[in-house]
Amino acid sequence: MAAVPHDVHGPGVEARADHRLRDLLIELLLLFSVGYNFLLAIVNAQLFTVTPAMTYAAELLIYAGCFGIGIWTLQREKIAAVLVGIGLIAVVMLFRYVLEWRVDAKFIRDAIIPFAFLVLGAAYGGSLPRLFLRMSVIVALVAAVELTLPDVYGNVVNPKSYYVNTRGVDEGGFWNQDSNLFVSATRPGERNFLAGSNLPRASSIFVEPVTTGNYLIFFCAILLTFWRSFSPKKIAFSIGLLLFLIVASDGRLAAGTSVLMLMGAPFLRRLDQRLSFLIMPLVIVAAAALIWVTRVDAYEDTTLGRVFLTINALRNMTAEAWLGLDFDAPYRYFDSGIAYFIASQSIMVVGAFLLAFSFGLEMPTEDGQAFKNFFMLAFATGLLVSNSLFSVKSAALWWFVLGAMWQLPKGFWLSQPGVGGHPAGQLAEARDRPLAGTS
């Protein structure tokens, strides 16, 4: 009687089934992480009032799920690195508490998000390109419904009611009182790419349009990193999705950042990942030069106006704000993400973050190094005009991918065959397989 192959009936099949089940759970958790506001907004509009406490509970559930699922797959030295990072944040927060006798849970949450999704991404063994192509289709479909049926979206999701109930937003601050969309979804004047169309800015599953713009920057980085995994038809389809999301979200900064990443891709692919910490200060210097050349000298609610606000804030921040000891300062910098980053965490933590990101989060593959540099460029550019990249629905995606690629054995990404000519679907097997010459 012929022997039954091990990979047909046996531990190998069971292990792969376990991996697929875990990957499905991880994908659902990631989708919930970026879309939980969408679900809660529908509950708020259709069933009962959602309170701030409920949104906090949802986020705590997300972070617990990230650590609960992911921590078991990390190698010991990487667990130690994560614990050291969290420990450093805890020490800084304790130091600030002793000096000021104040603590702000939001600043702690901002610092925990990278660790949570880095750990979750490290546990993922599926195809990153396929995952985010599916997610992009979902985002685009919901945005299309919102643009074609804005009243239906407004009534079913009702972002206005959701943000009034959960974020304390003043309902009187909404320019269009006849719309239930987010405050910046409709604006006076022709402020979108299709002037005269009267289309709102799409919020899709993110409930507000700024994060839709952040998402298209992220998806652009995915395409630039994993383009070899896509067939020509999928590349064309993905570019179509990007163009649609640019117009749908009126993402002018997002479009500019995407073009900047595209132009800089050859350089960023070759840039030593240990030099990625230089990208943020270089972006700040370039922004200051731009403000000087354009002679912008006052804040306006435009991209250049917000860049001016950032440069002006950095020039005029107090010593207490630089040291993270002025707990009120960060809330004056919502349109200046870099100033918010410094004031909420302290310049010491910002410096430690840049160095740890560059030297500690070592990507073993060329694609990982490229994505790491794309992230730092997008992060630094986005922080010039907003602190939205600290929200879970924006930050989760970047750190998830970094975590998945952090776990790969050196050289695997380019040396092994895989789905579509690229081994994106073999992450779990790569992590479980011992490297040559090791036991």
CSV table of N, CA and C in Angstrom, one decimal, residues 272-277 352-363 372:
chain,number,residue,atom,x,y,z
A,272,ASP,N,20.3,53.6,2.2
A,272,ASP,CA,20.6,52.7,3.4
A,272,ASP,C,19.5,53.0,4.4
A,273,GLN,N,18.8,51.9,4.9
A,273,GLN,CA,17.8,52.1,5.9
A,273,GLN,C,18.3,52.8,7.2
A,274,ARG,N,19.5,52.7,7.5
A,274,ARG,CA,20.1,53.3,8.7
A,274,ARG,C,20.1,54.8,8.6
A,275,LEU,N,19.9,55.3,7.4
A,275,LEU,CA,19.9,56.8,7.2
A,275,LEU,C,18.5,57.3,7.1
A,276,SER,N,17.5,56.5,7.3
A,276,SER,CA,16.1,56.9,7.2
A,276,SER,C,15.8,58.0,8.2
A,277,PHE,N,16.5,58.1,9.3
A,277,PHE,CA,16.2,59.1,10.3
A,277,PHE,C,16.5,60.5,9.8
A,352,ALA,N,14.7,59.5,20.0
A,352,ALA,CA,14.9,58.0,20.2
A,352,ALA,C,14.1,57.2,19.2
A,353,PHE,N,12.9,57.7,18.8
A,353,PHE,CA,12.0,57.0,17.8
A,353,PHE,C,12.8,57.0,16.5
A,354,LEU,N,13.3,58.1,16.0
A,354,LEU,CA,14.0,58.2,14.7
A,354,LEU,C,15.2,57.2,14.7
A,355,LEU,N,16.0,57.2,15.8
A,355,LEU,CA,17.1,56.3,15.8
A,355,LEU,C,16.8,54.9,15.9
A,356,ALA,N,15.7,54.6,16.8
A,356,ALA,CA,15.3,53.2,16.9
A,356,ALA,C,14.7,52.7,15.6
A,357,PHE,N,13.9,53.5,14.9
A,357,PHE,CA,13.4,53.2,13.6
A,357,PHE,C,14.4,52.9,12.6
A,358,SER,N,15.5,53.7,12.6
A,358,SER,CA,16.5,53.5,11.6
A,358,SER,C,17.5,52.4,11.9
A,359,PHE,N,17.9,52.2,13.1
A,359,PHE,CA,18.9,51.2,13.5
A,359,PHE,C,18.3,50.0,14.1
A,360,GLY,N,17.2,50.1,14.8
A,360,GLY,CA,16.7,49.0,15.6
A,360,GLY,C,15.7,48.1,14.7
A,361,LEU,N,14.9,48.8,13.9
A,361,LEU,CA,13.9,48.1,13.1
A,361,LEU,C,14.5,47.7,11.8
A,362,GLU,N,15.4,46.8,11.9
A,362,GLU,CA,16.2,46.4,10.7
A,362,GLU,C,15.4,45.5,9.7
A,363,MET,N,15.2,46.0,8.5
A,363,MET,CA,14.5,45.2,7.5
A,363,MET,C,15.5,44.3,6.8
A,372,LYS,N,10.2,50.9,4.3
A,372,LYS,CA,10.6,51.6,5.5
A,372,LYS,C,10.9,53.1,5.1
